[in-house]
Tab-separated table of C-alpha atoms and ligand atoms in Angstrom:
chain	number	residue	atom	x	y	z
A	8	UNK	CA	13.871	31.580	-23.474
A	9	UNK	CA	12.876	34.119	-20.830
A	10	UNK	CA	14.048	37.667	-20.398
A	11	UNK	CA	15.107	38.661	-16.880
A	12	UNK	CA	16.036	42.196	-15.790
A	13	UNK	CA	18.647	42.478	-12.980
A	14	UNK	CA	18.369	45.865	-11.317
A	15	UNK	CA	20.779	47.670	-8.988
A	16	UNK	CA	19.055	50.741	-7.597
A	17	UNK	CA	20.727	53.702	-6.004
A	18	UNK	CA	19.153	56.805	-4.502
A	19	UNK	CA	19.583	58.737	-7.782
A	20	UNK	CA	20.393	55.957	-10.234
A	21	UNK	CA	19.502	52.508	-11.422
A	22	UNK	CA	21.642	50.105	-13.408
A	23	UNK	CA	20.110	47.236	-15.359
A	24	UNK	CA	21.165	44.187	-17.288
A	25	UNK	CA	18.720	42.067	-19.300
A	26	UNK	CA	19.537	38.394	-19.600
A	27	UNK	CA	18.090	35.681	-21.751
A	28	UNK	CA	17.608	32.745	-19.361
A	29	UNK	CA	18.567	30.001	-18.982
A	30	UNK	CA	21.148	30.667	-21.723
A	31	UNK	CA	22.576	33.534	-19.581
A	32	UNK	CA	23.186	35.624	-22.701
A	33	UNK	CA	23.154	39.374	-22.083
A	34	UNK	CA	20.559	41.062	-24.297
A	35	UNK	CA	21.010	44.645	-23.148
A	36	UNK	CA	22.483	46.666	-20.303
A	37	UNK	CA	22.485	50.275	-19.211
A	38	UNK	CA	21.933	52.763	-16.536
A	39	UNK	CA	19.962	55.854	-15.526
A	40	UNK	CA	21.980	58.364	-13.544
A	41	UNK	CA	21.216	61.644	-11.830
A	42	UNK	CA	17.519	60.874	-11.350
A	43	UNK	CA	15.822	64.021	-9.987
A	44	UNK	CA	18.012	66.362	-12.086
A	45	UNK	CA	17.413	68.337	-15.265
A	46	UNK	CA	20.364	66.589	-16.917
A	47	UNK	CA	19.660	62.928	-16.023
A	48	UNK	CA	21.600	60.475	-18.215
A	49	UNK	CA	20.000	57.400	-19.750
A	50	UNK	CA	22.292	54.897	-21.444
A	51	UNK	CA	21.336	51.603	-23.038
A	52	UNK	CA	23.692	49.198	-24.841
A	53	UNK	CA	22.377	46.344	-27.041
A	54	UNK	CA	23.368	44.624	-30.259
A	55	UNK	CA	26.803	46.328	-30.000
A	56	UNK	CA	24.940	49.720	-30.199
A	57	UNK	CA	25.003	52.322	-27.499
A	58	UNK	CA	22.287	54.982	-27.105
A	59	UNK	CA	22.732	57.878	-24.682
A	60	UNK	CA	20.139	60.539	-23.847
A	61	UNK	CA	20.397	63.509	-21.552
A	62	UNK	CA	16.999	64.677	-20.335
A	63	UNK	CA	15.158	65.617	-17.162
A	64	UNK	CA	13.975	62.539	-15.212
A	65	UNK	CA	12.061	63.612	-12.099
A	66	UNK	CA	11.804	60.343	-10.216
A	67	UNK	CA	12.343	56.584	-10.293
A	68	UNK	CA	8.834	55.965	-11.762
A	69	UNK	CA	9.682	58.113	-14.730
A	70	UNK	CA	13.041	56.316	-15.001
A	71	UNK	CA	11.269	52.938	-15.158
A	72	UNK	CA	8.834	54.287	-17.794
A	73	UNK	CA	11.778	55.514	-19.840
A	74	UNK	CA	13.488	52.168	-19.427
A	75	UNK	CA	10.409	50.389	-20.869
A	76	UNK	CA	10.044	52.969	-23.653
A	77	UNK	CA	13.591	52.225	-24.778
A	78	UNK	CA	12.859	48.460	-24.750
A	79	UNK	CA	9.765	48.944	-26.878
A	80	UNK	CA	11.387	51.474	-29.287
A	81	UNK	CA	14.337	49.226	-29.875
A	82	UNK	CA	12.140	46.130	-30.258
A	83	UNK	CA	13.847	44.418	-27.317
A	84	UNK	CA	10.312	43.599	-26.106
A	85	UNK	CA	6.898	43.943	-27.762
A	86	UNK	CA	4.822	43.877	-24.575
A	87	UNK	CA	5.473	44.032	-20.805
A	88	UNK	CA	4.959	40.301	-20.379
A	89	UNK	CA	7.993	39.629	-22.514
A	90	UNK	CA	9.926	40.308	-19.308
A	91	UNK	CA	9.646	37.142	-17.199
A	92	UNK	CA	10.947	38.730	-13.996
A	93	UNK	CA	12.729	41.690	-12.439
A	94	UNK	CA	15.426	40.930	-9.823
A	95	UNK	CA	16.623	43.568	-7.383
A	96	UNK	CA	19.866	43.786	-5.552
A	97	UNK	CA	18.821	44.565	-1.984
A	98	UNK	CA	21.575	45.605	0.472
A	99	UNK	CA	20.096	44.704	3.827
A	100	UNK	CA	17.796	41.711	4.404
A	101	UNK	CA	18.347	41.517	8.187
A	102	UNK	CA	17.999	38.134	9.847
A	103	UNK	CA	14.623	37.509	8.201
A	104	UNK	CA	15.859	36.895	4.658
A	105	UNK	CA	18.213	33.940	4.325
A	106	UNK	CA	17.752	33.580	0.588
A	107	UNK	CA	16.267	35.412	-2.382
A	108	UNK	CA	12.509	35.893	-2.201
A	109	UNK	CA	9.565	36.952	-4.361
A	110	UNK	CA	9.457	40.755	-3.874
A	111	UNK	CA	5.887	41.522	-2.817
A	112	UNK	CA	4.244	43.925	-0.418
A	113	UNK	CA	5.181	41.729	2.566
A	114	UNK	CA	8.893	42.014	1.618
A	115	UNK	CA	8.414	45.726	0.984
A	116	UNK	CA	7.000	46.143	4.493
A	117	UNK	CA	9.935	44.198	5.985
A	118	UNK	CA	12.399	46.393	4.046
A	119	UNK	CA	10.701	49.503	5.448
A	120	UNK	CA	11.141	48.037	8.952
A	121	UNK	CA	14.847	47.310	8.140
A	122	UNK	CA	15.491	50.806	6.855
A	123	UNK	CA	17.127	52.045	10.106
A	124	UNK	CA	19.781	49.312	9.475
A	125	UNK	CA	20.376	50.471	5.883
A	126	UNK	CA	19.184	54.065	5.573
A	127	UNK	CA	21.313	54.707	2.493
A	128	UNK	CA	20.258	51.618	0.538
A	129	UNK	CA	16.898	50.044	1.300
A	130	UNK	CA	14.791	53.135	0.444
A	131	UNK	CA	15.973	53.019	-3.229
A	132	UNK	CA	14.934	49.354	-3.512
A	133	UNK	CA	11.474	50.171	-2.222
A	134	UNK	CA	11.109	53.127	-4.625
A	135	UNK	CA	12.179	51.058	-7.665
A	136	UNK	CA	9.964	48.089	-6.631
A	137	UNK	CA	7.002	50.493	-6.434
A	138	UNK	CA	7.921	52.066	-9.784
A	139	UNK	CA	7.987	48.688	-11.545
A	140	UNK	CA	4.699	47.739	-9.853
A	141	UNK	CA	2.983	50.941	-11.007
A	142	UNK	CA	4.098	50.446	-14.590
A	143	UNK	CA	3.608	46.685	-15.010
A	144	UNK	CA	2.640	43.487	-13.172
A	145	UNK	CA	5.904	41.666	-13.908
A	146	UNK	CA	6.890	39.373	-10.941
A	147	UNK	CA	9.783	40.898	-8.908
A	148	UNK	CA	12.406	39.173	-6.811
A	149	UNK	CA	14.612	40.546	-4.010
A	150	UNK	CA	18.203	39.243	-3.852
A	151	UNK	CA	19.780	40.209	-0.558
A	152	UNK	CA	23.385	41.178	-0.117
A	153	UNK	CA	23.293	39.912	3.440
A	154	UNK	CA	21.626	36.542	2.761
A	155	UNK	CA	24.727	34.481	1.966
A	156	UNK	CA	26.247	35.377	5.314
A	157	UNK	CA	23.330	33.939	7.364
A	158	UNK	CA	25.470	30.800	7.988
A	159	UNK	CA	27.951	32.843	10.074
A	160	UNK	CA	27.844	31.585	13.668
A	161	UNK	CA	26.999	33.697	16.661
A	162	UNK	CA	30.591	33.792	17.940
A	163	UNK	CA	31.517	35.364	14.627
A	164	UNK	CA	28.705	37.915	14.426
A	165	UNK	CA	28.149	39.243	17.945
A	166	UNK	CA	29.904	42.456	18.986
A	167	UNK	CA	31.274	42.741	22.503
A	168	UNK	CA	28.863	45.463	23.529
A	169	UNK	CA	25.999	44.921	26.009
A	170	UNK	CA	24.012	41.991	24.702
A	171	UNK	CA	20.749	43.878	25.212
A	172	UNK	CA	21.571	46.039	22.156
A	173	UNK	CA	21.747	42.968	20.005
A	174	UNK	CA	18.326	41.915	21.274
A	175	UNK	CA	16.819	45.403	21.221
A	176	UNK	CA	18.130	46.752	17.896
A	177	UNK	CA	19.676	43.791	16.039
A	178	UNK	CA	23.187	45.221	16.363
A	179	UNK	CA	25.454	42.471	15.042
A	180	UNK	CA	27.675	41.752	12.062
A	181	UNK	CA	25.498	41.173	8.944
A	182	UNK	CA	28.149	41.262	6.189
A	183	UNK	CA	27.514	42.437	2.615
A	184	UNK	CA	28.596	41.637	-0.945
A	185	UNK	CA	26.915	38.257	-0.282
A	186	UNK	CA	25.681	37.793	-3.858
A	187	UNK	CA	29.233	38.299	-5.145
A	188	UNK	CA	30.754	35.972	-2.511
A	189	UNK	CA	28.147	33.299	-3.355
A	190	UNK	CA	28.851	33.552	-7.096
A	191	UNK	CA	32.646	33.436	-6.540
A	192	UNK	CA	32.532	30.529	-4.107
A	193	UNK	CA	30.471	28.526	-6.628
A	194	UNK	CA	32.836	29.395	-9.528
A	195	UNK	CA	35.868	28.526	-7.361
A	196	UNK	CA	34.509	24.988	-6.888
A	197	UNK	CA	35.450	24.209	-10.471
A	198	UNK	CA	39.097	24.462	-9.460
A	199	UNK	CA	38.951	22.737	-6.118
A	200	UNK	CA	38.106	19.461	-4.375
A	201	UNK	CA	34.887	19.215	-2.430
A	202	UNK	CA	34.737	20.750	1.048
A	203	UNK	CA	37.371	23.388	0.323
A	204	UNK	CA	38.431	26.280	2.459
A	205	UNK	CA	38.434	29.514	0.491
A	206	UNK	CA	39.209	33.134	1.258
A	207	UNK	CA	37.525	35.549	-1.149
A	208	UNK	CA	38.877	39.081	-1.619
A	209	UNK	CA	36.220	41.158	-3.328
A	210	UNK	CA	38.273	44.361	-3.922
A	211	UNK	CA	36.480	47.240	-5.640
A	212	UNK	CA	35.502	50.705	-4.475
A	213	UNK	CA	33.753	48.825	-1.721
A	214	UNK	CA	35.725	45.812	-0.601
A	215	UNK	CA	35.167	42.795	1.621
A	216	UNK	CA	36.891	39.574	2.524
A	217	UNK	CA	34.963	36.378	3.236
A	218	UNK	CA	35.984	33.013	4.677
A	219	UNK	CA	34.139	30.129	3.051
A	220	UNK	CA	34.013	26.483	4.197
A	221	UNK	CA	32.151	23.854	2.230
A	222	UNK	CA	30.479	26.598	0.178
A	223	UNK	CA	29.157	28.383	3.295
A	224	UNK	CA	30.148	31.836	4.648
A	225	UNK	CA	31.935	31.387	8.022
A	226	UNK	CA	33.163	34.973	8.534
A	227	UNK	CA	33.290	38.259	6.643
A	228	UNK	CA	34.933	41.596	7.082
A	229	UNK	CA	31.996	43.986	6.643
A	230	UNK	CA	29.868	44.292	9.728
A	231	UNK	CA	26.739	46.027	10.962
A	232	UNK	CA	27.182	48.288	7.936
A	233	UNK	CA	29.421	48.172	4.839
A	234	UNK	CA	31.650	50.863	6.379
A	235	UNK	CA	34.039	48.510	8.184
A	236	UNK	CA	36.559	45.743	7.448
A	237	UNK	CA	39.399	46.433	5.022
A	238	UNK	CA	40.394	49.902	3.748
A	239	UNK	CA	38.227	50.879	0.730
A	240	UNK	CA	38.158	53.594	-1.895
A	241	UNK	CA	36.569	56.227	0.350
A	242	UNK	CA	35.532	54.168	3.387
A	243	UNK	CA	37.746	53.877	6.453
A	244	UNK	CA	37.404	50.161	7.192
A	245	UNK	CA	37.970	49.216	10.841
A	246	UNK	CA	38.736	52.106	13.199
A	247	UNK	CA	38.471	52.763	16.914
A	248	UNK	CA	34.898	54.011	17.451
A	249	UNK	CA	36.108	56.657	19.955
A	250	UNK	CA	37.496	58.581	16.991
A	251	UNK	CA	33.893	59.359	16.042
A	252	UNK	CA	33.041	61.338	19.145
A	253	UNK	CA	36.567	62.803	19.418
A	254	UNK	CA	36.338	64.262	15.926
A	255	UNK	CA	32.787	65.451	16.305
A	256	UNK	CA	33.781	67.322	19.480
A	257	UNK	CA	37.062	68.810	18.162
A	258	UNK	CA	35.755	69.575	14.651
A	259	UNK	CA	32.635	71.055	16.273
A	260	UNK	CA	30.310	69.022	14.105
A	261	UNK	CA	27.804	66.189	14.406
A	262	UNK	CA	28.544	62.473	14.555
A	263	UNK	CA	26.436	62.139	11.377
A	264	UNK	CA	28.889	64.418	9.564
A	265	UNK	CA	31.824	62.309	10.836
A	266	UNK	CA	30.096	59.166	9.668
A	267	UNK	CA	29.733	60.804	6.271
A	268	UNK	CA	33.502	61.553	6.293
A	269	UNK	CA	34.204	57.885	7.215
A	270	UNK	CA	32.104	56.743	4.209
A	271	UNK	CA	33.029	59.359	1.613
A	272	UNK	CA	36.350	61.016	2.449
A	273	UNK	CA	38.377	58.274	4.067
A	274	UNK	CA	40.080	55.074	2.888
A	275	UNK	CA	42.499	55.338	-0.054
A	276	UNK	CA	41.235	58.865	-0.791
A	277	UNK	CA	41.621	60.043	2.780
A	278	UNK	CA	45.156	58.754	3.245
A	279	UNK	CA	46.478	59.686	-0.231
A	280	UNK	CA	44.679	63.063	-0.342
A	281	UNK	CA	44.804	62.409	-4.045
A	282	UNK	CA	42.187	59.943	-5.358
A	283	UNK	CA	39.987	57.021	-4.486
A	284	UNK	CA	40.629	55.466	-7.899
A	285	UNK	CA	43.080	52.617	-7.700
A	286	UNK	CA	44.455	53.350	-11.195
A	287	UNK	CA	45.352	56.965	-10.342
A	288	UNK	CA	46.980	55.845	-7.147
A	289	UNK	CA	49.080	53.217	-8.912
A	290	UNK	CA	50.438	55.918	-11.262
A	291	UNK	CA	51.224	58.159	-8.279
A	292	UNK	CA	52.829	55.203	-6.472
A	293	UNK	CA	55.111	54.637	-9.443
A	294	UNK	CA	56.071	58.348	-9.334
A	295	UNK	CA	56.902	57.896	-5.606
A	296	UNK	CA	54.029	60.010	-4.329
A	297	UNK	CA	54.488	59.446	-0.593
A	298	UNK	CA	50.895	59.471	0.556
A	299	UNK	CA	49.775	57.316	-2.416
A	300	UNK	CA	52.445	54.834	-1.330
A	301	UNK	CA	51.237	54.963	2.307
A	302	UNK	CA	47.608	54.513	1.208
A	303	UNK	CA	48.401	51.454	-0.963
A	304	UNK	CA	50.649	49.917	1.646
A	305	UNK	CA	48.031	50.295	4.365
A	306	UNK	CA	45.346	49.001	1.975
A	307	UNK	CA	47.335	45.881	1.249
A	308	UNK	CA	48.189	45.389	4.945
A	309	UNK	CA	44.527	45.585	5.945
A	310	UNK	CA	43.677	42.843	3.423
A	311	UNK	CA	46.648	40.687	4.445
A	312	UNK	CA	45.598	40.960	8.093
A	313	UNK	CA	42.077	39.640	7.291
A	314	UNK	CA	43.539	36.821	5.178
A	315	UNK	CA	45.754	35.836	8.153
A	316	UNK	CA	42.769	35.969	10.545
A	317	UNK	CA	40.617	33.840	8.202
A	318	UNK	CA	43.432	31.326	7.611
A	319	UNK	CA	43.267	30.615	11.359
A	320	UNK	CA	39.448	30.796	11.392
A	321	UNK	CA	39.217	28.174	8.641
A	322	UNK	CA	42.063	26.035	9.941
A	323	UNK	CA	43.941	26.454	6.633
A	324	UNK	CA	43.122	27.618	3.138
A	325	UNK	CA	43.002	25.836	-0.236
A	326	UNK	CA	42.452	28.904	-2.410
A	327	UNK	CA	42.432	32.668	-2.289
A	328	UNK	CA	40.141	34.334	-4.829
A	329	UNK	CA	40.740	37.873	-6.158
A	330	UNK	CA	37.737	39.696	-7.589
A	331	UNK	CA	36.056	43.130	-7.829
A	332	UNK	CA	37.279	46.043	-10.005
A	333	UNK	CA	40.753	46.016	-8.413
A	334	UNK	CA	41.094	42.295	-7.669
A	335	UNK	CA	40.106	41.116	-11.127
A	336	UNK	CA	41.912	43.809	-13.159
A	337	UNK	CA	45.113	44.690	-11.446
A	338	UNK	CA	48.283	42.528	-11.340
A	339	UNK	CA	49.959	45.335	-9.341
A	340	UNK	CA	47.419	45.332	-6.476
A	341	UNK	CA	47.191	41.551	-6.365
A	342	UNK	CA	51.006	41.383	-6.058
A	343	UNK	CA	50.913	43.984	-3.253
A	344	UNK	CA	48.666	41.712	-1.193
A	345	UNK	CA	50.374	38.442	-2.105
A	346	UNK	CA	53.795	39.805	-1.203
A	347	UNK	CA	52.600	40.209	2.389
A	348	UNK	CA	51.245	36.695	2.775
A	349	UNK	CA	53.330	34.507	0.459
A	350	UNK	CA	55.989	33.428	2.923
A	351	UNK	CA	53.622	32.541	5.760
A	352	UNK	CA	51.225	30.686	3.460
A	353	UNK	CA	53.866	29.203	1.097
A	354	UNK	CA	52.310	30.790	-1.958
A	355	UNK	CA	54.139	30.801	-5.209
A	356	UNK	CA	52.737	33.072	-7.873
A	357	UNK	CA	53.433	32.819	-11.588
A	358	UNK	CA	54.280	36.405	-12.473
A	359	UNK	CA	53.609	35.911	-16.198
A	360	UNK	CA	50.187	34.514	-15.474
A	361	UNK	CA	49.434	37.328	-13.014
A	362	UNK	CA	50.469	39.973	-15.532
A	363	UNK	CA	48.646	38.418	-18.520
A	364	UNK	CA	45.476	37.443	-16.678
A	365	UNK	CA	42.495	38.969	-18.479
A	366	UNK	CA	39.556	36.871	-17.312
A	367	UNK	CA	39.258	33.878	-15.013
A	368	UNK	CA	42.574	32.216	-14.300
A	369	UNK	CA	44.729	30.372	-11.698
A	370	UNK	CA	47.789	32.592	-11.288
A	371	UNK	CA	49.744	30.484	-8.784
A	372	UNK	CA	52.260	27.817	-9.797
A	373	UNK	CA	51.454	24.076	-9.388
A	374	UNK	CA	53.916	24.045	-6.424
A	375	UNK	CA	52.054	26.731	-4.515
A	376	UNK	CA	50.484	25.447	-1.279
A	377	UNK	CA	47.487	27.760	-1.847
A	378	UNK	CA	45.848	28.264	-5.229
A	379	UNK	CA	45.464	31.924	-6.196
A	380	UNK	CA	42.555	32.346	-8.603
A	381	UNK	CA	41.334	35.482	-10.315
A	382	UNK	CA	37.566	35.319	-10.996
A	383	UNK	CA	35.576	38.286	-12.306
A	384	UNK	CA	32.447	38.595	-10.213
A	385	UNK	CA	28.940	38.654	-11.748
A	386	UNK	CA	26.339	39.717	-9.211
A	387	UNK	CA	23.823	40.516	-11.989
A	388	UNK	CA	24.006	36.977	-13.334
A	389	UNK	CA	23.409	35.610	-9.865
A	390	UNK	CA	20.390	37.936	-9.520
A	391	UNK	CA	19.090	36.782	-12.914
A	392	UNK	CA	19.514	33.066	-11.963
A	393	UNK	CA	17.692	33.522	-8.665
A	394	UNK	CA	14.907	35.545	-10.334
A	395	UNK	CA	14.480	32.962	-13.126
A	396	UNK	CA	14.302	30.147	-10.627
A	397	UNK	CA	11.852	31.897	-8.252
A	398	UNK	CA	9.522	33.167	-10.948
A	399	UNK	CA	9.534	29.773	-12.762
A	400	UNK	CA	8.474	28.173	-9.437
A	401	UNK	CA	5.746	30.739	-8.939
A	402	UNK	CA	4.326	30.202	-12.394
A	403	UNK	CA	4.625	26.430	-12.168
A	404	UNK	CA	2.817	26.368	-8.790
A	405	UNK	CA	0.072	28.642	-10.115
A	406	UNK	CA	-0.467	26.436	-13.138
A	407	UNK	CA	-0.519	23.339	-10.985
B	505	LIG	P1	32.217	49.031	-6.886
B	505	LIG	O1	32.537	48.699	-5.507
B	505	LIG	O2	31.725	50.412	-7.144
B	505	LIG	O3	31.434	47.969	-7.653
B	505	LIG	P2	34.333	48.196	-8.724
B	505	LIG	O4	34.298	46.750	-8.391
B	505	LIG	O5	33.777	48.587	-10.072
B	505	LIG	O6	33.684	49.106	-7.616
B	505	LIG	O7	35.852	48.673	-8.587
B	505	LIG	C1	36.206	49.983	-8.790
B	505	LIG	C2	37.721	50.103	-8.520
B	505	LIG	O8	38.416	49.207	-9.420
B	505	LIG	C3	38.283	51.479	-8.743
B	505	LIG	O9	39.144	51.832	-7.690
B	505	LIG	C4	39.090	51.339	-10.025
B	505	LIG	O10	40.203	52.215	-10.063
B	505	LIG	C5	39.548	49.880	-9.902
B	505	LIG	N1	40.005	49.354	-11.208
B	505	LIG	C6	39.275	49.104	-12.293
B	505	LIG	N2	40.107	48.670	-13.320
B	505	LIG	C7	41.367	48.692	-12.782
B	505	LIG	C8	42.666	48.333	-13.297
B	505	LIG	N3	42.824	47.902	-14.544
B	505	LIG	N4	43.717	48.515	-12.477
B	505	LIG	C9	43.557	48.946	-11.215
B	505	LIG	N5	42.375	49.246	-10.698
B	505	LIG	C10	41.309	49.122	-11.443
């Protein structure tokens, strides 16, 4: 029985989940938010108890110290070595990292070099890696969001801009949400024959669609950054890049500011001018709020378009998976997408199953030509599994 911590670091936050491995039982979970503020919030949940503290936390090192203090105080661990490994969700692994790796100073250096490709994400991983290293010598593992998509072929990842920019700067489609897509494609196998063709719709605040053949990613909707693909909570998804310079010129602002708008003020929020939260928008939709309706209709259309594209790319589809906060929780939003594709793909959905679905479930009828499966994603479990495997190998080899 080994304790593994899965960490998801943000610029001012870090979320954690502690697993007992290999049993996969969750021992504790929590988060530290508003790091760098006077009123940072530390929450830990364990043994059906929840503890919340509001206190100043200056930086990520202090956050990690506080995290360990809570583990000691609550007797979750009695010394640092009770933690077998710490696994980090890393957004951008570039072309170098095709699978999860032991997180050491070499990986740290590579992540520094990759920072121009992921300026919003990679620096937080580096800071939290350093913080854990300063506090303890627990082995750390990096689990890359891009790694699962390394099987995408060149004709699916090259952009039609001068080739020299691909060579010079690595401008290409990388794809993200890879840990989620990997988990979901493995779970989906339980319902399908070998060598299946799957389209995964990970629909949350950030959303991406992936085409999977024989367990491998063939195409995915996010690109050079997680800004593009389908319409998201606050991100625009695919738009004509000329809009960027047009808006910068006419709004008399910088292209950086416009990019910020495309990340934070666009998508469902931008169109509805109401909310980026899918639940709020559903309520407004039901009250015939015009822009909420337009936002949801466009959102569903953008997903249906990718499903159509990937149906062709895969040469058919055996199953479509719905996951992410919206995909796994909302019969309404699933139905919105399915209504746009059901005739072309001969999908028959069981409305009762769709409405009653709480966890993992097939919601299509046996007659449906394509299985529709709802599967809650679990990126943290995937991180814990990779970490457990890599650290076990490290220790086994050392003892050898
Ligand atoms: P993130 O990309 O931040 O991980 P999540 O996967 O947690 O996002 O998804 C957040 C989205 O899921 C929000 O838009 C939220 O409104 C939506 N959501 C969560 N539960 C429901 C629900 N029961 N019905 C509709 N939408 C939901």
